[in-house]
Tab-separated table of C-alpha atoms in Angstrom:
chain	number	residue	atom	x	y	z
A	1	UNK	CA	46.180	-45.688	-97.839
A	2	UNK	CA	44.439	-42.884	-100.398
A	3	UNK	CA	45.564	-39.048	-100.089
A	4	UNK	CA	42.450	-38.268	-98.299
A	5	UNK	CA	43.084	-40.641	-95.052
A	6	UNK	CA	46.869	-39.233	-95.345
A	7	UNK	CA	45.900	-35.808	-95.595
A	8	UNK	CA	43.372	-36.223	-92.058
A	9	UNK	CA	45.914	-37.690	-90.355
A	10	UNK	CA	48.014	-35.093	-90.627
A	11	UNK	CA	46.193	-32.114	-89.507
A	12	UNK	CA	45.168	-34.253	-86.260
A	13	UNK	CA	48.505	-34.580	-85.700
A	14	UNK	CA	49.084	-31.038	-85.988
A	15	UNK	CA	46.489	-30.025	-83.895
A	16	UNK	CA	47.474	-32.826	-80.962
A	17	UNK	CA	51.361	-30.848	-81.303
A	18	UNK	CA	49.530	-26.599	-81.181
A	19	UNK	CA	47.343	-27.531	-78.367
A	20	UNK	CA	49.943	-29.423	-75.983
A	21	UNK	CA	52.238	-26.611	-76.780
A	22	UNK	CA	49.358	-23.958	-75.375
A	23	UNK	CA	49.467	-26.059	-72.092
A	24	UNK	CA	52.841	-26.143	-71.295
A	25	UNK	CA	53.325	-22.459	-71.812
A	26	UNK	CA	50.269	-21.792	-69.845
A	27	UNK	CA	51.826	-23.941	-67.224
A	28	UNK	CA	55.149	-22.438	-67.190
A	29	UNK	CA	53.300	-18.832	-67.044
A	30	UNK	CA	51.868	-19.373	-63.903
A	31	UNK	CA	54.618	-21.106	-62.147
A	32	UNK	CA	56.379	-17.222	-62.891
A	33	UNK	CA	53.291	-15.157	-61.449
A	34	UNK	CA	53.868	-14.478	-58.009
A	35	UNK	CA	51.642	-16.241	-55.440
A	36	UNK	CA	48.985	-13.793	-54.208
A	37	UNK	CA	48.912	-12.370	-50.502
A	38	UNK	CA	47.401	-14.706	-48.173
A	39	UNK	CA	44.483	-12.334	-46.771
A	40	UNK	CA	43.897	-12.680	-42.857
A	41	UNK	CA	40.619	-12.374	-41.395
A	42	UNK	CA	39.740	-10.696	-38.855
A	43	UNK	CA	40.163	-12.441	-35.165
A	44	UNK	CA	36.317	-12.889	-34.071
A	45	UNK	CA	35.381	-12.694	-30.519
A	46	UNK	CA	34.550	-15.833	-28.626
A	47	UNK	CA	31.272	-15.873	-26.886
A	48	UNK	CA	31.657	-15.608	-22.828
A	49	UNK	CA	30.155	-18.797	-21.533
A	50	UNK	CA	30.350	-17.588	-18.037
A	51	UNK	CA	26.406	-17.921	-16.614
A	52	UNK	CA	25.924	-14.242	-15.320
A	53	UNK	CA	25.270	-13.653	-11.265
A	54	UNK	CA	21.827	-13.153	-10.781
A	55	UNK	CA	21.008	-9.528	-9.965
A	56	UNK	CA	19.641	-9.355	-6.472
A	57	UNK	CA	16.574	-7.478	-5.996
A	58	UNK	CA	16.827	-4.408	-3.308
A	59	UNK	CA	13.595	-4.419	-1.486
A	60	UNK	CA	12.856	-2.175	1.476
A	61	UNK	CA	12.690	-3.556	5.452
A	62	UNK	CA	10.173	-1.880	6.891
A	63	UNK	CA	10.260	-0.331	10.138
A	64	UNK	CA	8.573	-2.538	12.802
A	65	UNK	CA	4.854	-2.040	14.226
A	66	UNK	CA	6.154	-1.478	18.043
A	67	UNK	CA	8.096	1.619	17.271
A	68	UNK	CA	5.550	3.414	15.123
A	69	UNK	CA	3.060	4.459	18.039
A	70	UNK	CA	5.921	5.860	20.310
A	71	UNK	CA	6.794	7.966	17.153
A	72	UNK	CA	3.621	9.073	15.981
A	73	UNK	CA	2.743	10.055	19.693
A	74	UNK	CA	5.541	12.266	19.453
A	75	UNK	CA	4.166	13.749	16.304
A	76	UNK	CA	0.876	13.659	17.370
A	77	UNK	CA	1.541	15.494	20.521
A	78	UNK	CA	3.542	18.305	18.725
A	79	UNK	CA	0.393	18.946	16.156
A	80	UNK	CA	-1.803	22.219	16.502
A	81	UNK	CA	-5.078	20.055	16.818
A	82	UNK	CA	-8.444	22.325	18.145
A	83	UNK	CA	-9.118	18.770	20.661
A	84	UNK	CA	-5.339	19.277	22.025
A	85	UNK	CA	-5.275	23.161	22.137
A	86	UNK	CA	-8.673	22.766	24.776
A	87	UNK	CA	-6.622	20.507	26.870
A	88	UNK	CA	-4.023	22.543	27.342
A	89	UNK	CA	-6.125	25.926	27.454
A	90	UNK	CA	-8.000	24.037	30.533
A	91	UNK	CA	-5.066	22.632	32.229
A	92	UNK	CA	-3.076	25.859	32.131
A	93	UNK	CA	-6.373	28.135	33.761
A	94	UNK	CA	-5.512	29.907	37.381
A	95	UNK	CA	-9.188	30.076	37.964
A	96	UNK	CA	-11.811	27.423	36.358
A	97	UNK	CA	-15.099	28.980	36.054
A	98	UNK	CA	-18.179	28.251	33.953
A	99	UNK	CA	-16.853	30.479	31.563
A	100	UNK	CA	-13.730	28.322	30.859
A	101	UNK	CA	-15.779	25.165	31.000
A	102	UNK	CA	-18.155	26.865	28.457
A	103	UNK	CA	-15.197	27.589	26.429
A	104	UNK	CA	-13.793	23.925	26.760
A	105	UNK	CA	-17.045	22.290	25.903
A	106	UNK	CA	-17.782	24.257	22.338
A	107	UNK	CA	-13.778	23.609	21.507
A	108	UNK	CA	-14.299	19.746	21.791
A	109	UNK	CA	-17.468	19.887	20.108
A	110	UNK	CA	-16.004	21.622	17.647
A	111	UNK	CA	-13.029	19.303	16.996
A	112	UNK	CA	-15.366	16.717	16.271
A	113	UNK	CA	-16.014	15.110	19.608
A	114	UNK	CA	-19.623	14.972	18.925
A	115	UNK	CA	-22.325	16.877	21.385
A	116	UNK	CA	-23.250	13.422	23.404
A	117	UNK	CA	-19.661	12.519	24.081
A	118	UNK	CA	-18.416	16.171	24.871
A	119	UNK	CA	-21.671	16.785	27.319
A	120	UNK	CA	-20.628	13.154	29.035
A	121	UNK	CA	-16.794	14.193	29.258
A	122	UNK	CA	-17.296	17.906	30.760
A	123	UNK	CA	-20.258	16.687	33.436
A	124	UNK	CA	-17.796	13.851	34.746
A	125	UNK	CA	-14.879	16.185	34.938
A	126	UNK	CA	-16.437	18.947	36.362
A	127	UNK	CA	-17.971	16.442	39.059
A	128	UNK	CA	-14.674	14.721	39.724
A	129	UNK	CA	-12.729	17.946	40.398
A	130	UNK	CA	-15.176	19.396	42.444
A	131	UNK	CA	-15.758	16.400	44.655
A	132	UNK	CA	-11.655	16.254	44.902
A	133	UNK	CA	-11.730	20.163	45.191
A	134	UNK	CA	-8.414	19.356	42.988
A	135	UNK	CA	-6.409	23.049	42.021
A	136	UNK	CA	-3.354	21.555	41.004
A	137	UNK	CA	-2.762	20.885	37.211
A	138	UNK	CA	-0.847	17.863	37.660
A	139	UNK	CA	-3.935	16.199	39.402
A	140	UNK	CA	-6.090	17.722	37.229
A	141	UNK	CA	-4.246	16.148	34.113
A	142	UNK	CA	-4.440	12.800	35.568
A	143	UNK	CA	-7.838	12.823	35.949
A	144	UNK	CA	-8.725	14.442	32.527
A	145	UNK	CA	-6.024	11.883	30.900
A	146	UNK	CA	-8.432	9.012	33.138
A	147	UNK	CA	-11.548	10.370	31.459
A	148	UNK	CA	-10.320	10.458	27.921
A	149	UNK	CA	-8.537	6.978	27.885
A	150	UNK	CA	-11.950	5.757	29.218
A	151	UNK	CA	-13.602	7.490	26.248
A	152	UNK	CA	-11.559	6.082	23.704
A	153	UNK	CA	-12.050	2.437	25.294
A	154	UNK	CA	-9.031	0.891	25.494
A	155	UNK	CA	-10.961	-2.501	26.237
A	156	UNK	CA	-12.069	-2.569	22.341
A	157	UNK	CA	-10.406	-5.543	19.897
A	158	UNK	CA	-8.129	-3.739	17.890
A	159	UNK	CA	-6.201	-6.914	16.362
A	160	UNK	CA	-6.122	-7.665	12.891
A	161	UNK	CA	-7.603	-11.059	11.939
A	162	UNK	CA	-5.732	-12.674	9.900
A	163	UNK	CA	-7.348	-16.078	11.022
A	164	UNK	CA	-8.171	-17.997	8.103
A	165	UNK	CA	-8.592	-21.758	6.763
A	166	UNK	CA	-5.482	-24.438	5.745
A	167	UNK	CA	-4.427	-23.623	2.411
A	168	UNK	CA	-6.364	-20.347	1.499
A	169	UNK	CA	-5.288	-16.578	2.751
A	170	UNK	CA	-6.589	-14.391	5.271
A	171	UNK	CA	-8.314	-11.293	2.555
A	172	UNK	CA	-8.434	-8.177	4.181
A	173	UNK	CA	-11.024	-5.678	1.615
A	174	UNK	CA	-10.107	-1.554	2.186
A	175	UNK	CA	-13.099	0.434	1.481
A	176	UNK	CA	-13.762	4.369	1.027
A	177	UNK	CA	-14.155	7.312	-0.741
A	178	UNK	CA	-11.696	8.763	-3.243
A	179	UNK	CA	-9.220	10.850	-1.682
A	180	UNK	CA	-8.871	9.547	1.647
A	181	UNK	CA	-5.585	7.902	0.983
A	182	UNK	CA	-7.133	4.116	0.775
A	183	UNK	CA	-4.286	2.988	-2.085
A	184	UNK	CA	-1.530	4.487	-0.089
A	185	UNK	CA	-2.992	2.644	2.861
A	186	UNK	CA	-2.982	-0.325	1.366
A	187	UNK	CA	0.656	-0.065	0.563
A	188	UNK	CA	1.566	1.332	4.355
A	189	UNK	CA	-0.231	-1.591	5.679
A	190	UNK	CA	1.577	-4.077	3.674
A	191	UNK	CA	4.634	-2.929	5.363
A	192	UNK	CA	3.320	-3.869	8.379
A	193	UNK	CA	2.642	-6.811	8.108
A	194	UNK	CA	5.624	-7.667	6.333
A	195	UNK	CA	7.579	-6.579	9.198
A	196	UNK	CA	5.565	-9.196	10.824
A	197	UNK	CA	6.574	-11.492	8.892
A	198	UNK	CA	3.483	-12.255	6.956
A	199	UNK	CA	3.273	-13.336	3.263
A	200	UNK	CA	1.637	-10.630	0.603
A	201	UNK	CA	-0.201	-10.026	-2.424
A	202	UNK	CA	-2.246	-7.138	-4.287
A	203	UNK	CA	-5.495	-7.426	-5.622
A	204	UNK	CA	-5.859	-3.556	-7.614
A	205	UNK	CA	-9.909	-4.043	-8.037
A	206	UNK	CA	-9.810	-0.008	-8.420
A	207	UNK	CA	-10.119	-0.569	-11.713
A	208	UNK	CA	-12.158	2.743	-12.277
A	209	UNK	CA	-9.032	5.035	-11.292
A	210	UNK	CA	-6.309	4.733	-14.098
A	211	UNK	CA	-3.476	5.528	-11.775
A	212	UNK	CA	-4.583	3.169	-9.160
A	213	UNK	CA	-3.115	-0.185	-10.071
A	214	UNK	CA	0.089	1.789	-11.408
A	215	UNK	CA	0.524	3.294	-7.675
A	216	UNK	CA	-0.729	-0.409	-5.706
A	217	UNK	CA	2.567	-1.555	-8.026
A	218	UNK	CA	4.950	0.864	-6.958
A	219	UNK	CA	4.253	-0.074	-3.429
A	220	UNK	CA	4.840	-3.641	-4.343
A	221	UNK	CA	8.002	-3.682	-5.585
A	222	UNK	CA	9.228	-1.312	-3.104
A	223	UNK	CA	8.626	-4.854	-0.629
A	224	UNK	CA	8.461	-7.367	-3.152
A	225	UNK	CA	4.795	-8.065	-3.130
A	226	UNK	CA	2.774	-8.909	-6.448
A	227	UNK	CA	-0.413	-7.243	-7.685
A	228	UNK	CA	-3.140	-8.317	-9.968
A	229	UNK	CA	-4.157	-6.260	-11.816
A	230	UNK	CA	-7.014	-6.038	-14.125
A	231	UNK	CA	-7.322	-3.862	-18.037
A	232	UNK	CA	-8.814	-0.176	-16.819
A	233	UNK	CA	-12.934	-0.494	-16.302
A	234	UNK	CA	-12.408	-4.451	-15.748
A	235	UNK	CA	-15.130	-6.085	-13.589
A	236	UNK	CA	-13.627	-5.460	-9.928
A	237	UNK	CA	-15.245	-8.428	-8.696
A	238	UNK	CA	-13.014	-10.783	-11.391
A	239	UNK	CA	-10.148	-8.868	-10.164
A	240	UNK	CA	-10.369	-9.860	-6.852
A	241	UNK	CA	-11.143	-13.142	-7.361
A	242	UNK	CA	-8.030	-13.584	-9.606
A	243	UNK	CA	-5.857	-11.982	-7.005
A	244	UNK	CA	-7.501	-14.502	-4.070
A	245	UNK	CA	-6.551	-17.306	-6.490
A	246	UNK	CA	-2.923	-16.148	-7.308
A	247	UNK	CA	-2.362	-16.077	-3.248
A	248	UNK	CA	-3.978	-19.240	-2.831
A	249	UNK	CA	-1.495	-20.935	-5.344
A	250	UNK	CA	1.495	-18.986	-4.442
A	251	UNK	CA	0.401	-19.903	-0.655
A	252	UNK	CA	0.723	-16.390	0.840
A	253	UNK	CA	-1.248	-15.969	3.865
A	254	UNK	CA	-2.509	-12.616	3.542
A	255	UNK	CA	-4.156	-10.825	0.123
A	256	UNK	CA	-5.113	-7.096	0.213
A	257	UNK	CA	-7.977	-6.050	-1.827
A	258	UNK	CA	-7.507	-2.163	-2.995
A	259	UNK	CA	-11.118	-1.476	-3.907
A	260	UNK	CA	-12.700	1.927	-5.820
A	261	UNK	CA	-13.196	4.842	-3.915
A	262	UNK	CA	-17.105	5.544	-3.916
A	263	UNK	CA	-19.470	8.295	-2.928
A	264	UNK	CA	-22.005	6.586	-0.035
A	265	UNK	CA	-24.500	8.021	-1.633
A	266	UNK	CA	-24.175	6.288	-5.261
A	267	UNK	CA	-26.713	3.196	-4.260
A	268	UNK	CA	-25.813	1.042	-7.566
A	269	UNK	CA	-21.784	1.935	-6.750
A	270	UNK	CA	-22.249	0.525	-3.147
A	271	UNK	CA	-24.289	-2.560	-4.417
A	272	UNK	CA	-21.072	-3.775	-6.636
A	273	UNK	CA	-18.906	-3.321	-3.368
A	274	UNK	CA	-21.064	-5.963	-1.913
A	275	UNK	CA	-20.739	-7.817	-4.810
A	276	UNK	CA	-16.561	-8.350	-4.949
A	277	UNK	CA	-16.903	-9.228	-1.172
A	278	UNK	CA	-19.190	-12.031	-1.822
A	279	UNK	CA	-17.363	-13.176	-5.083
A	280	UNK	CA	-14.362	-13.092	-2.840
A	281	UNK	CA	-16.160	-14.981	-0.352
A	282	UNK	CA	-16.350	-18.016	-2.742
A	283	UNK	CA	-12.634	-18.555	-2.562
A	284	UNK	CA	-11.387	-17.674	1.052
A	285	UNK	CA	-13.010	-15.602	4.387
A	286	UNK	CA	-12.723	-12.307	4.027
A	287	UNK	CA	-11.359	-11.528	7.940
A	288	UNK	CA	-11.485	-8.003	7.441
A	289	UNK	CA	-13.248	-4.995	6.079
A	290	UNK	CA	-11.253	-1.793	6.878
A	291	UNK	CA	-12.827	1.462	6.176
A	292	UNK	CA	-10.557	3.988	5.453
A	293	UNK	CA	-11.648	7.936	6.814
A	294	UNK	CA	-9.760	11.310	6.021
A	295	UNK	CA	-10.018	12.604	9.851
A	296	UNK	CA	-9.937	16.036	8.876
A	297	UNK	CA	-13.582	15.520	7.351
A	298	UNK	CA	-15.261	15.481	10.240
A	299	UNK	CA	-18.912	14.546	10.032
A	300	UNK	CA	-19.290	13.840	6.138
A	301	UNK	CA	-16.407	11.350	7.596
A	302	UNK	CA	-18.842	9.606	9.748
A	303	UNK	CA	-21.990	9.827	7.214
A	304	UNK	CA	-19.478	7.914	5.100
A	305	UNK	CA	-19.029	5.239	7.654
A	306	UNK	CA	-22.645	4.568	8.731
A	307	UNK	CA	-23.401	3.705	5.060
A	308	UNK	CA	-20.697	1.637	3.747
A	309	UNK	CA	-21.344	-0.395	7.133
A	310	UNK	CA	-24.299	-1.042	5.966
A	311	UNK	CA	-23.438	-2.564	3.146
A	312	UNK	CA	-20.059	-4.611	3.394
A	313	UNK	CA	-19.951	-4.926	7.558
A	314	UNK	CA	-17.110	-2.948	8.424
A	315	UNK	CA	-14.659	-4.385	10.668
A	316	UNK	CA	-12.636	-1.567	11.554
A	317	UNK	CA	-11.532	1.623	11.204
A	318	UNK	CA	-8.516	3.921	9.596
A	319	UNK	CA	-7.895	7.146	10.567
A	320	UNK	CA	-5.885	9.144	7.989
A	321	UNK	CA	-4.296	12.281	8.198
A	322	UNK	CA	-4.611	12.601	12.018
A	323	UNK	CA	-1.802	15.429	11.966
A	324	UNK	CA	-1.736	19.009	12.222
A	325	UNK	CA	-5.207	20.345	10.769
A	326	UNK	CA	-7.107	17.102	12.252
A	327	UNK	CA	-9.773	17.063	14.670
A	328	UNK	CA	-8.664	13.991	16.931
A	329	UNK	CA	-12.436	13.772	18.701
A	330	UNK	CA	-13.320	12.114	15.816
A	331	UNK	CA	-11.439	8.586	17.181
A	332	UNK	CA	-14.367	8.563	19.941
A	333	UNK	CA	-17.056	9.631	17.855
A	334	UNK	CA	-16.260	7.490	14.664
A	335	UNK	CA	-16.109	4.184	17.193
A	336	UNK	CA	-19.473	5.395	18.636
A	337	UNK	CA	-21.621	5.302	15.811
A	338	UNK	CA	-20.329	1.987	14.216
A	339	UNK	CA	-19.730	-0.152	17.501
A	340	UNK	CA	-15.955	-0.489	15.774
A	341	UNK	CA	-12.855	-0.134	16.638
A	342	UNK	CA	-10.174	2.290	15.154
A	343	UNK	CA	-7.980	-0.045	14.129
A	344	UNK	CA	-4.870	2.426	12.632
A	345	UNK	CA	-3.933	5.862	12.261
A	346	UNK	CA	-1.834	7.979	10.046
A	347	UNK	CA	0.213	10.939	10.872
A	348	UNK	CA	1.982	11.737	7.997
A	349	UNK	CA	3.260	11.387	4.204
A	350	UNK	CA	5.902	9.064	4.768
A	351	UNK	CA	6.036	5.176	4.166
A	352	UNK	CA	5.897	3.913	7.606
A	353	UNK	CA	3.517	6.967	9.211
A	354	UNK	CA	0.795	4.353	9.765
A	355	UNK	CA	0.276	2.656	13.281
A	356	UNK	CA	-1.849	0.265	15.126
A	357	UNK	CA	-4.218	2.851	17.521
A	358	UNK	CA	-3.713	2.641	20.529
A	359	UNK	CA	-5.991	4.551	23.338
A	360	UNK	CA	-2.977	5.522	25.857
A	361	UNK	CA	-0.674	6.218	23.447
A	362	UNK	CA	-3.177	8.414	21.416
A	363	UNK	CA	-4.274	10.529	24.966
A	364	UNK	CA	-0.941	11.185	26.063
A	365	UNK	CA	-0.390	12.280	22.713
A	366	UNK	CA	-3.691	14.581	22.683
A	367	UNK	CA	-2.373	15.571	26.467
A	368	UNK	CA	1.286	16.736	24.884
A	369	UNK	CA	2.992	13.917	27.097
């Protein structure tokens, strides 16, 4: 073995012997250190599997059809109406001359009675009492209460058809000019016929109004009803159809159809009414055509009425805001000139102040009974 191969052999050696040495006192520092604190993390919360109760949806019972009249007579009978302030001015006389009849006749013409009506009332009275030679108010009421019942025709069809096909829903249209409270009745009627026990949707085809839908919605979830709605200045028409669809899949048997209040004497507005009842009329009947009045307008009321008969058949009548400043002659005139019944009135601002007419309960009302 040369020098060289010695002299290699060697500084391996010395190398193996530094580097073990390193280890072990690498080893032997460590095993001195202390061990470092164990760090606890925080506790996190377990999820709650628990399925949550539903939350149960509060929706209003409305107050039942039979006990709205006997109310609203009570109200009706307590209002300062010209038509009831006559009857009571006539009843109350000592002495009836021509001059009190003469008064009596311009009051109820003037509360909207109409000329025709009024002349026909005040001949048959005047001939009734003075065949019976009757003095006695009592007697005298009867027979004026006889007369006015008779007036109103209490022999009329005042039912709301709700007839319709297997499968499809009765579509009852409400038609009139702004401001006569046809959204509100809308939502009033739905009410009613919940309490009946019917099945309900909206269709909000006012889609000229912005507020409209937004109100029809708010009376829906008061009573759980759904509306379809449309994007403001939608075709009205596709709104209502939509709507008649959504009630014929959800199988409700009713669908109201809130439609745009329009001025009678807008021709090309009145055309497009006749249009969503005929686009309806693809789908399912409509059974009725309401046609919603503000009583206290008195003859531009019944202008109203005479046109949009002519366009979408009205099948009835509505009589809003028949309280305190109303002229309650208008119930005889209105049925008159359309050969249709009054189908409802309203007497007030509250949510179940709308009531199916009826002609006894409306006269004793008129007569303060």
């Amino acid at each position: 073995m040369d020098s060289n191969t010695l002299l290699i052999i060697v500084v391996a050696a010395l190398l193996i012997a530094v580097v073990g040495g390193v280890a072990v006192v690498v080893r032997r520092r460590q095993r001195e250190l202390p061990a470092a604190p164990r760090r606890e993390l925080p506790e996190q919360p377990q999820p709650d599997l628990r399925v949550a109760a539903p939350v149960e949806e509060r929706v209003e019972v409305p107050e039942a059809p039979d006990s709205r009249m006997v109310r609203l007579r009570r109200r009706l009978a307590g209002s300062n109406n010209a038509l009831a302030r006559a009857l009571a001015d006539l009843l109350s006389s000592d002495r009836i001359d021509d001059a009190t009849w003469d008064d009596f006749e311009t009051t109820l013409i003037t509360s909207d009675l109409g000329v025709a009506p009024t002349t026909e009332l005040v001949t048959s009275l005047r001939r009734t009492l003075a065949v019976e030679g009757v003095s006695d108010p009592s007697r005298a009421r009867e027979v004026l209460r006889s007369e006015l019942v008779t007036m109103v025709d209490p022999g009329m069809d005042r039912t709301l058809k709700l007839d319709h096909p297997e499968g499809v829903p009765a579509v009852v249209m409400l038609v009139g000019v702004n401001g006569t409270g046809k959204t509100t009745t809308v939502g009033k009627l739905a009410r009613m016929l919940i309490a009946d026990g019917h099945t309900l949707l909206f269709g909000a085809a006012d889609t000229f109004r912005a507020a409209a839908a937004e109100q029809l919605g708010t009376w829906g979830e008061r009573v759980g009803v759904q509306t379809i709605r449309g994007d403001e200045g939608a075709d009205p028409a596709s709104v209502a159809y939509r709507a008649v669809e959504a009630g014929i899949a959800q199988g409700n048997d009713v669908v109201l159809i809130d439609t745009a209040g329009r001025l009678h004497t807008k021709v090309g507005l009145m055309d497009e009414l006749g249009k969503v009842k005929r686009v309806i009329e693809k789908l399912a009947p409509v059974t009725e055509v309401l046609l919603v009045i503000d009583a206290t307008t008195g003859q531009n009321g019944l202008a109203q009425a005479r046109v949009f008969a002519e366009v979408v058949e009205v099948t009835g009548i509505v009589l809003t805001k028949l309280d305190g400043s109303a002229k309650g002659g208008i119930v005889i005139q209105v049925q008159r000139e359309l050969g249709v019944p009054v189908k409802y009135i309203g007497l007030g601002e509250g949510v179940d102040d709308l009531a199916p007419f009826d002609a006894d309960n409306f006269v004793a009302g008129l007569l303060g009974e």
